Short mmCIF file of C-alpha atoms and ligand atoms in Angstrom, two decimals:
data_model
loop_
_atom_site.label_atom_id
_atom_site.label_comp_id
_atom_site.label_asym_id
_atom_site.label_seq_id
_atom_site.Cartn_x
_atom_site.Cartn_y
_atom_site.Cartn_z
CA MET X 7 -1.80 24.64 -9.08
CA THR X 8 -3.28 21.98 -6.77
CA THR X 9 -0.75 20.64 -4.27
CA LEU X 10 -1.31 17.10 -3.04
CA LEU X 11 0.64 15.78 -0.07
CA VAL X 12 1.21 12.03 -0.29
CA THR X 13 2.54 10.16 2.75
CA GLY X 14 4.45 6.90 2.27
CA GLY X 15 5.07 7.63 -1.41
CA ALA X 16 8.33 5.65 -1.48
CA GLY X 17 6.54 2.40 -0.60
CA PHE X 18 4.81 -0.08 -2.88
CA ILE X 19 1.36 1.44 -3.43
CA GLY X 20 2.43 5.04 -2.79
CA SER X 21 5.10 4.93 -5.52
CA ASN X 22 2.67 3.33 -7.99
CA PHE X 23 0.18 6.09 -7.09
CA ILE X 24 2.78 8.80 -7.81
CA HIS X 25 3.55 7.20 -11.19
CA LEU X 26 -0.19 7.07 -11.94
CA LEU X 27 -0.63 10.74 -10.99
CA ARG X 28 2.27 11.76 -13.22
CA ARG X 29 0.56 10.00 -16.14
CA GLU X 30 -3.07 10.91 -15.41
CA ARG X 31 -2.87 14.27 -13.59
CA PRO X 32 0.47 15.86 -14.59
CA GLU X 33 -0.82 19.29 -13.53
CA ILE X 34 -0.90 18.30 -9.82
CA ARG X 35 2.09 19.21 -7.62
CA ILE X 36 3.02 16.28 -5.39
CA VAL X 37 4.74 16.61 -2.02
CA ASN X 38 5.89 13.13 -0.98
CA VAL X 39 6.54 12.72 2.76
CA ASP X 40 8.26 9.48 3.68
CA VAL X 41 10.72 8.65 6.47
CA LEU X 42 12.20 5.75 4.44
CA THR X 43 11.82 2.75 6.71
CA TYR X 44 13.09 -0.58 5.39
CA ALA X 45 9.96 -0.55 3.14
CA GLY X 46 10.63 2.90 1.66
CA ASN X 47 12.71 2.74 -1.51
CA LEU X 48 13.47 5.87 -3.53
CA GLU X 49 14.62 3.65 -6.40
CA ASN X 50 10.87 3.15 -6.99
CA LEU X 51 10.72 6.82 -8.02
CA LYS X 52 14.05 7.25 -9.78
CA ASP X 53 12.33 8.27 -13.03
CA VAL X 54 10.27 11.01 -11.31
CA PRO X 55 12.32 14.23 -11.47
CA LEU X 56 12.49 16.63 -8.52
CA ASP X 57 10.92 19.74 -10.05
CA ASP X 58 7.97 22.15 -9.69
CA HIS X 59 5.62 19.19 -9.76
CA TYR X 60 7.39 16.83 -7.37
CA ARG X 61 9.08 17.38 -4.03
CA PHE X 62 10.39 14.80 -1.58
CA ILE X 63 10.57 15.38 2.18
CA ARG X 64 12.16 12.78 4.44
CA CYS X 65 10.19 13.00 7.67
CA ASP X 66 8.47 10.84 10.27
CA ILE X 67 4.69 11.37 10.16
CA ALA X 68 4.51 10.70 13.90
CA ASP X 69 6.73 13.76 14.55
CA ASN X 70 4.24 16.63 14.49
CA GLN X 71 6.77 19.42 15.05
CA ALA X 72 9.28 18.23 12.43
CA LEU X 73 6.55 17.77 9.83
CA LYS X 74 4.96 21.14 10.54
CA GLU X 75 8.35 22.80 9.98
CA ALA X 76 9.24 20.76 6.90
CA VAL X 77 5.98 21.37 5.03
CA ASP X 78 6.26 25.11 4.51
CA GLU X 79 3.73 25.50 1.72
CA LYS X 80 -0.02 25.44 1.08
CA ILE X 81 -1.39 21.90 0.93
CA ASP X 82 -4.77 21.40 -0.78
CA ALA X 83 -5.34 17.70 -0.15
CA VAL X 84 -3.71 14.64 1.42
CA VAL X 85 -3.54 10.98 0.42
CA HIS X 86 -2.28 9.06 3.43
CA PHE X 87 -0.49 5.78 2.63
CA ALA X 88 2.33 5.78 5.21
CA ALA X 89 2.06 2.78 7.50
CA GLU X 90 3.82 -0.26 8.78
CA SER X 91 2.15 -2.81 6.50
CA HIS X 92 3.42 -6.35 7.14
CA VAL X 93 1.27 -8.60 9.35
CA ASP X 94 4.14 -10.97 10.28
CA ARG X 95 6.27 -8.07 11.56
CA SER X 96 3.36 -6.80 13.68
CA ILE X 97 3.07 -10.21 15.34
CA GLU X 98 6.79 -10.06 16.26
CA ASP X 99 6.68 -6.47 17.57
CA ALA X 100 3.72 -4.10 17.34
CA SER X 101 5.41 -0.92 18.60
CA ALA X 102 6.25 0.67 15.22
CA PHE X 103 2.70 -0.15 14.06
CA LEU X 104 1.21 1.80 16.95
CA ARG X 105 3.55 4.73 16.47
CA THR X 106 3.15 5.12 12.70
CA ASN X 107 -0.32 3.78 12.02
CA VAL X 108 -2.11 5.23 15.06
CA ILE X 109 -0.13 8.24 16.29
CA GLY X 110 1.09 9.07 12.76
CA THR X 111 -2.48 9.16 11.46
CA GLN X 112 -3.60 11.49 14.26
CA VAL X 113 -0.65 13.79 13.50
CA MET X 114 -1.63 13.80 9.83
CA ILE X 115 -5.24 14.64 10.75
CA ASP X 116 -4.09 17.49 13.03
CA LEU X 117 -1.77 18.96 10.40
CA ALA X 118 -4.31 18.54 7.61
CA ARG X 119 -6.82 20.47 9.72
CA ALA X 120 -4.25 23.25 10.23
CA TRP X 121 -3.61 23.31 6.46
CA ASP X 122 -7.40 23.44 5.95
CA VAL X 123 -7.29 20.76 3.27
CA GLU X 124 -10.24 20.11 0.97
CA LYS X 125 -9.92 16.31 1.11
CA PHE X 126 -8.01 13.73 3.14
CA VAL X 127 -8.01 10.19 1.75
CA HIS X 128 -7.01 7.63 4.35
CA VAL X 129 -5.81 4.44 2.65
CA SER X 130 -6.97 1.51 4.74
CA THR X 131 -7.44 -2.21 4.32
CA ASP X 132 -10.08 -4.94 4.22
CA GLU X 133 -8.17 -6.58 7.10
CA VAL X 134 -9.93 -4.24 9.57
CA TYR X 135 -13.10 -6.34 9.03
CA GLY X 136 -11.40 -9.50 10.32
CA SER X 137 -11.86 -12.87 8.65
CA LEU X 138 -14.67 -14.49 6.63
CA GLY X 139 -15.78 -18.12 6.49
CA ASP X 140 -16.52 -19.81 3.18
CA GLU X 141 -19.44 -17.48 2.39
CA GLY X 142 -20.13 -13.75 2.34
CA LEU X 143 -18.34 -10.52 1.49
CA PHE X 144 -17.14 -7.51 3.50
CA THR X 145 -19.37 -4.48 2.96
CA GLU X 146 -18.85 -0.98 4.37
CA GLU X 147 -21.36 -1.96 7.12
CA THR X 148 -19.41 -5.05 8.25
CA PRO X 149 -18.34 -4.50 11.88
CA ILE X 150 -14.67 -3.72 12.46
CA SER X 151 -13.10 -6.85 13.97
CA PRO X 152 -9.31 -6.93 13.41
CA ASN X 153 -7.27 -10.01 14.31
CA SER X 154 -3.61 -8.94 14.07
CA PRO X 155 -1.72 -6.03 15.64
CA TYR X 156 -1.36 -4.65 12.07
CA SER X 157 -5.08 -4.71 11.34
CA ALA X 158 -5.92 -3.47 14.85
CA SER X 159 -3.63 -0.46 14.32
CA LYS X 160 -5.24 0.23 10.91
CA ALA X 161 -8.71 -0.08 12.47
CA ALA X 162 -7.66 2.43 15.16
CA SER X 163 -6.49 4.83 12.46
CA ASP X 164 -9.81 4.47 10.61
CA LEU X 165 -11.66 5.33 13.81
CA LEU X 166 -9.49 8.41 14.36
CA VAL X 167 -10.41 9.64 10.87
CA ARG X 168 -14.08 8.92 11.59
CA ALA X 169 -13.87 10.79 14.91
CA ALA X 170 -12.31 13.83 13.21
CA VAL X 171 -15.15 13.84 10.66
CA GLU X 172 -17.74 13.80 13.44
CA THR X 173 -15.97 16.22 15.77
CA HIS X 174 -14.46 18.73 13.37
CA GLN X 175 -16.33 18.19 10.09
CA PHE X 176 -12.95 17.00 8.84
CA PRO X 177 -13.06 16.12 5.09
CA GLY X 178 -11.81 12.56 5.70
CA ILE X 179 -12.56 9.71 3.30
CA ILE X 180 -11.60 6.09 4.02
CA THR X 181 -10.81 3.49 1.37
CA ARG X 182 -10.49 -0.19 2.36
CA CYS X 183 -8.82 -2.34 -0.25
CA SER X 184 -7.98 -6.01 -0.63
CA ASN X 185 -4.52 -7.52 -1.34
CA ASN X 186 -2.51 -5.60 -3.93
CA TYR X 187 0.14 -6.98 -6.27
CA GLY X 188 2.32 -5.50 -9.02
CA PRO X 189 5.66 -3.74 -9.54
CA TYR X 190 7.69 -2.38 -6.60
CA GLN X 191 6.14 -4.62 -3.92
CA PHE X 192 8.67 -5.39 -1.20
CA PRO X 193 9.76 -9.04 -1.44
CA GLU X 194 8.50 -9.96 2.03
CA LYS X 195 4.88 -10.12 0.75
CA LEU X 196 3.50 -13.33 -0.77
CA ILE X 197 3.68 -12.69 -4.53
CA PRO X 198 7.10 -10.98 -4.85
CA LEU X 199 8.62 -13.33 -2.27
CA MET X 200 7.46 -16.35 -4.24
CA ILE X 201 8.59 -14.94 -7.61
CA SER X 202 12.05 -14.04 -6.29
CA ASN X 203 12.52 -17.34 -4.41
CA ALA X 204 11.39 -19.39 -7.42
CA THR X 205 13.81 -17.47 -9.65
CA GLU X 206 16.64 -18.42 -7.30
CA ASP X 207 15.44 -22.05 -6.88
CA LYS X 208 14.83 -21.41 -3.17
CA PRO X 209 11.96 -23.01 -1.18
CA LEU X 210 8.54 -21.31 -1.36
CA PRO X 211 7.22 -21.18 2.24
CA ILE X 212 3.46 -21.71 2.44
CA TYR X 213 1.86 -21.04 5.83
CA GLY X 214 -0.45 -23.79 7.14
CA ASP X 215 -2.28 -25.72 4.43
CA GLY X 216 -2.18 -22.96 1.80
CA MET X 217 -6.00 -22.82 1.70
CA ASN X 218 -6.34 -19.25 3.04
CA VAL X 219 -8.09 -17.03 0.52
CA ARG X 220 -7.19 -13.50 -0.51
CA ASP X 221 -8.88 -11.18 -3.03
CA TRP X 222 -6.11 -9.90 -5.34
CA ILE X 223 -6.16 -6.49 -7.05
CA TRP X 224 -3.71 -5.08 -9.60
CA VAL X 225 -2.03 -2.16 -7.82
CA ASP X 226 -2.87 0.39 -10.55
CA ASP X 227 -6.56 -0.44 -10.18
CA HIS X 228 -6.33 0.29 -6.45
CA CYS X 229 -4.48 3.54 -7.21
CA MET X 230 -7.19 4.56 -9.67
CA GLY X 231 -9.80 3.84 -6.98
CA ILE X 232 -7.92 6.14 -4.59
CA LEU X 233 -7.79 8.90 -7.23
CA LEU X 234 -11.55 8.51 -7.78
CA ALA X 235 -12.13 8.72 -4.02
CA LEU X 236 -10.02 11.88 -3.91
CA GLU X 237 -11.90 13.51 -6.77
CA LYS X 238 -15.44 12.21 -6.27
CA GLY X 239 -15.59 10.76 -2.74
CA LYS X 240 -17.82 12.30 -0.08
CA PRO X 241 -16.28 13.34 3.25
CA GLY X 242 -17.16 10.89 6.00
CA HIS X 243 -17.76 8.01 3.59
CA VAL X 244 -16.00 4.64 3.44
CA TYR X 245 -15.35 2.99 0.07
CA ASN X 246 -14.43 -0.69 -0.23
CA LEU X 247 -12.12 -1.44 -3.17
CA GLY X 248 -11.40 -4.97 -4.33
CA GLY X 249 -10.18 -7.14 -7.14
CA LYS X 250 -13.11 -9.58 -7.42
CA SER X 251 -10.42 -12.23 -7.71
CA GLU X 252 -10.50 -14.68 -4.81
CA LEU X 253 -7.75 -17.29 -4.81
CA THR X 254 -6.17 -19.64 -2.31
CA ASN X 255 -2.52 -19.00 -1.55
CA MET X 256 -1.75 -22.41 -3.03
CA ALA X 257 -3.41 -21.44 -6.33
CA VAL X 258 -1.41 -18.21 -6.47
CA VAL X 259 1.88 -19.99 -5.77
CA LYS X 260 1.21 -22.71 -8.35
CA ALA X 261 0.37 -20.05 -10.96
CA ILE X 262 3.68 -18.30 -10.19
CA LEU X 263 5.68 -21.52 -10.51
CA LYS X 264 4.03 -22.26 -13.84
CA SER X 265 4.76 -18.80 -15.20
CA VAL X 266 8.46 -18.98 -14.28
CA ASP X 267 8.68 -22.63 -15.37
CA LYS X 268 9.83 -24.01 -12.00
CA PRO X 269 8.75 -27.28 -10.31
CA GLU X 270 6.08 -27.53 -7.60
CA SER X 271 8.63 -29.43 -5.51
CA LEU X 272 9.92 -25.98 -4.45
CA ILE X 273 6.72 -25.58 -2.34
CA THR X 274 7.49 -26.03 1.37
CA PHE X 275 4.81 -26.08 4.06
CA VAL X 276 5.84 -24.10 7.14
CA THR X 277 4.25 -23.30 10.51
CA ASP X 278 1.07 -21.28 10.12
CA ARG X 279 0.91 -17.55 10.87
CA LYS X 280 -0.55 -16.96 14.36
CA GLY X 281 -4.18 -15.83 14.14
CA HIS X 282 -4.06 -16.37 10.35
CA ASP X 283 -7.21 -14.86 8.78
CA GLN X 284 -8.95 -17.53 6.69
CA ARG X 285 -10.58 -15.51 3.95
CA TYR X 286 -10.94 -11.91 2.77
CA ALA X 287 -13.44 -10.94 0.05
CA ILE X 288 -14.79 -7.51 -0.75
CA ASP X 289 -18.12 -6.19 -1.94
CA CYS X 290 -17.13 -3.00 -3.77
CA SER X 291 -20.49 -2.27 -5.37
CA TYR X 292 -20.79 1.04 -3.46
CA ALA X 293 -17.50 2.35 -4.94
CA GLU X 294 -18.52 1.07 -8.36
CA LYS X 295 -21.86 2.92 -8.17
CA GLU X 296 -20.68 6.12 -6.46
CA LEU X 297 -17.17 6.56 -7.87
CA GLY X 298 -17.24 4.58 -11.12
CA PHE X 299 -14.57 2.27 -9.68
CA ASP X 300 -13.65 -0.72 -11.86
CA ARG X 301 -10.77 -3.06 -12.60
CA SER X 302 -8.78 -2.75 -15.84
CA ILE X 303 -7.29 -6.29 -15.96
CA ASP X 304 -7.93 -9.72 -14.47
CA PHE X 305 -5.57 -11.72 -12.23
CA GLU X 306 -4.15 -13.80 -15.07
CA GLU X 307 -3.04 -10.70 -17.00
CA GLY X 308 -1.92 -8.91 -13.81
CA LEU X 309 0.20 -11.85 -12.66
CA LYS X 310 1.79 -12.11 -16.10
CA ARG X 311 2.74 -8.40 -16.00
CA THR X 312 4.00 -8.75 -12.42
CA VAL X 313 6.15 -11.80 -13.14
CA ASP X 314 7.56 -10.11 -16.27
CA TRP X 315 8.36 -6.99 -14.22
CA TYR X 316 10.21 -8.95 -11.50
CA LEU X 317 12.15 -10.93 -14.12
CA GLU X 318 13.10 -7.78 -16.03
CA ASN X 319 13.95 -5.90 -12.81
CA GLU X 320 15.92 -8.53 -10.92
CA SER X 321 18.50 -5.91 -9.91
CA TRP X 322 15.70 -3.96 -8.12
CA TRP X 323 14.89 -6.84 -5.76
CA GLN X 324 18.47 -8.09 -5.53
CA ARG X 325 19.47 -4.63 -4.28
CA ILE X 326 16.78 -5.00 -1.58
CA LYS X 327 18.06 -8.44 -0.59
CA THR X 328 21.65 -7.14 -0.28
CA GLY X 329 20.56 -3.87 1.41
CA ALA X 330 22.20 -1.76 -1.34
CA TYR X 331 18.92 0.13 -1.93
CA LEU X 332 19.32 1.82 1.45
CA GLU X 333 22.25 3.86 0.09
CA TYR X 334 20.19 5.45 -2.68
CA TYR X 335 18.97 8.38 -0.59
CA ASP X 336 22.43 9.60 0.47
CA ARG X 337 23.92 9.14 -3.00
CA HIS X 338 21.18 10.88 -4.98
CA TYR X 339 19.52 13.30 -2.61
CA GLY X 340 22.16 14.26 -0.04
CA LYS X 341 21.32 14.81 3.61
CA ASP X 342 18.99 17.80 3.31
CA LEU X 343 15.83 17.09 1.41
CA SER X 344 13.80 20.00 2.65
CA GLU X 345 14.13 21.60 -0.79
P1 NAD M 16 4.73 -0.34 2.21
O1 NAD M 16 5.14 -0.99 3.49
O2 NAD M 16 5.25 -0.86 0.93
O3 NAD M 16 5.08 1.22 2.25
C1 NAD M 16 4.88 2.01 3.40
C2 NAD M 16 5.63 3.33 3.21
O4 NAD M 16 5.37 4.16 4.35
C3 NAD M 16 7.14 3.17 3.09
O5 NAD M 16 7.64 3.97 2.04
C4 NAD M 16 7.65 3.66 4.45
O6 NAD M 16 8.96 4.21 4.39
C5 NAD M 16 6.61 4.71 4.79
N1 NAD M 16 6.54 4.95 6.26
C6 NAD M 16 6.43 4.00 7.22
N2 NAD M 16 6.44 4.60 8.44
C7 NAD M 16 6.53 5.94 8.23
C8 NAD M 16 6.57 7.07 9.09
N3 NAD M 16 6.53 6.94 10.42
N4 NAD M 16 6.66 8.30 8.53
C9 NAD M 16 6.71 8.43 7.17
N5 NAD M 16 6.70 7.41 6.31
C10 NAD M 16 6.60 6.17 6.84
O7 NAD M 16 3.13 -0.38 2.24
P2 NAD M 16 2.09 -0.54 1.04
O8 NAD M 16 1.87 -1.97 0.79
O9 NAD M 16 2.49 0.37 -0.06
O10 NAD M 16 0.77 0.03 1.76
C11 NAD M 16 0.46 1.41 1.72
C12 NAD M 16 -0.84 1.65 2.46
O11 NAD M 16 -1.89 0.87 1.87
C13 NAD M 16 -0.79 1.22 3.93
O12 NAD M 16 -1.49 2.17 4.68
C14 NAD M 16 -1.49 -0.12 3.95
O13 NAD M 16 -2.11 -0.35 5.21
C15 NAD M 16 -2.52 0.08 2.85
N6 NAD M 16 -2.96 -1.16 2.15
C16 NAD M 16 -2.05 -2.03 1.63
C17 NAD M 16 -2.49 -3.16 0.94
C18 NAD M 16 -1.51 -4.13 0.31
O14 NAD M 16 -1.94 -5.16 -0.22
N7 NAD M 16 -0.22 -3.86 0.29
C19 NAD M 16 -3.85 -3.40 0.82
C20 NAD M 16 -4.76 -2.49 1.36
C21 NAD M 16 -4.30 -1.38 2.04
O1 TDX M 17 5.80 -16.45 3.06
C1 TDX M 17 4.56 -16.35 3.07
N1 TDX M 17 3.79 -17.47 3.00
C2 TDX M 17 2.43 -17.45 3.04
O2 TDX M 17 1.77 -18.49 2.97
C3 TDX M 17 3.90 -15.08 3.17
C4 TDX M 17 4.71 -13.81 3.27
C5 TDX M 17 2.53 -15.07 3.20
N2 TDX M 17 1.80 -16.20 3.15
C6 TDX M 17 0.33 -16.13 3.18
C7 TDX M 17 -0.26 -15.33 4.32
C8 TDX M 17 -1.51 -14.75 3.70
O3 TDX M 17 -2.58 -15.69 3.80
O4 TDX M 17 -0.05 -15.44 1.99
C9 TDX M 17 -1.15 -14.56 2.23
C10 TDX M 17 -0.74 -13.15 1.88
O5 TDX M 17 0.22 -12.75 2.83
P1 TDX M 17 0.88 -11.27 2.80
O6 TDX M 17 1.47 -11.04 1.46
O7 TDX M 17 1.74 -11.13 4.01
O8 TDX M 17 -0.42 -10.35 2.88
P2 TDX M 17 -1.62 -10.23 3.95
O9 TDX M 17 -1.21 -10.72 5.28
O10 TDX M 17 -2.83 -10.84 3.32
O11 TDX M 17 -1.77 -8.62 4.01
C11 TDX M 17 -1.66 -7.83 2.81
O12 TDX M 17 -2.93 -7.44 2.33
C12 TDX M 17 -3.63 -6.49 3.07
C13 TDX M 17 -0.78 -6.60 3.03
O13 TDX M 17 0.49 -6.99 3.50
C14 TDX M 17 -1.45 -5.64 3.97
O14 TDX M 17 -0.67 -4.46 4.12
C15 TDX M 17 -2.80 -5.28 3.42
O15 TDX M 17 -3.50 -4.46 4.32
#
């Protein structure tokens, strides 16, 4: 049986990836390593049973010794999601970003080399390319030019993977994706924050003039791109993944208000994010050609599914807002998760 170690599997994209694997590749054994920061929520995986095909290990990926001891089995491949992921938090304090995103990635590379894995997919972001003006798209050849501590730490992690490929013939593959949305996204990010605030008739804070552009991708489409990179990607290659769906923040927020039938008067302009990147847009033709990457739904359909999910699962995000989700681990798993 193939054993795949997934880091950060209790977060937004990692948990969607585990659900996708259970559906599409039920024969794979998954070892999910996650330390459960504020962004890690085991309620995202409550319908995935702990059995021969799924194991959870609570561990910090920046702690080489602890992880080496905890993972006491043969690992065939790694998909590395674990990261600090919120730009605003990195502007306030970058230290956790450096520890997890930079040191944690090097630890994962070192351990993956010791496990002699066949593939290591490093899940990165289009933000490493910096910001675009009105024209153009990021390609895999666009120079790395990050503008926030978050994106700088992700860029550093990409370069560590690249260096391991060059130095050790490490089977590292890098994916760089645009903005994801869908179920289980922590309500600090634009779309779930706006849906939850609108539901509660709270103000919707738009940074600056709301004209910044992001390229939105349905999270399952990103997860499928990662699976394709794992199965068909070439070591040492970078694959851009994107949604081909560029929208201003204002357009996204107005679409959300319309779908939950709330007034635009809830929109509140607030001080802009420092160093706010103007526009991200991805050319993913290389992944389309080499991996067969594609998108299954457009933004209109994806937003409808997302809004429906947040309305049907209000208790999921209310438990985050009250902090109750943090108790899930102790109640359901106990203190020792090594088995
Ligand atoms: P998230 O913040 O929702 O989840 C991150 C997960 O990593 C959490 O479960 C957290 O507990 C875990 N984690 C954090 N530090 C850890 C540590 N030291 N040891 C072990 N686990 C740790 O993030 P996400 O939005 O799911 O993003 C996942 C990955 O995808 C990240 O690498 C991010 O850079 C990348 N990415 C995200 C997007 C996006 O739109 N969200 C787009 C492109 C790329
Ligand atoms: O309250 C808000 N108001 C607002 O106007 C928030 C939270 C965001 N915004 C704006 C800032 C951005 O232009 O919305 C846009 C999207 O913001 P985020 O959801 O914070 O995402 P972004 O900064 O674009 O980064 C995301 O996409 C790339 C993820 O958080 C990253 O992890 C990923 O790498």
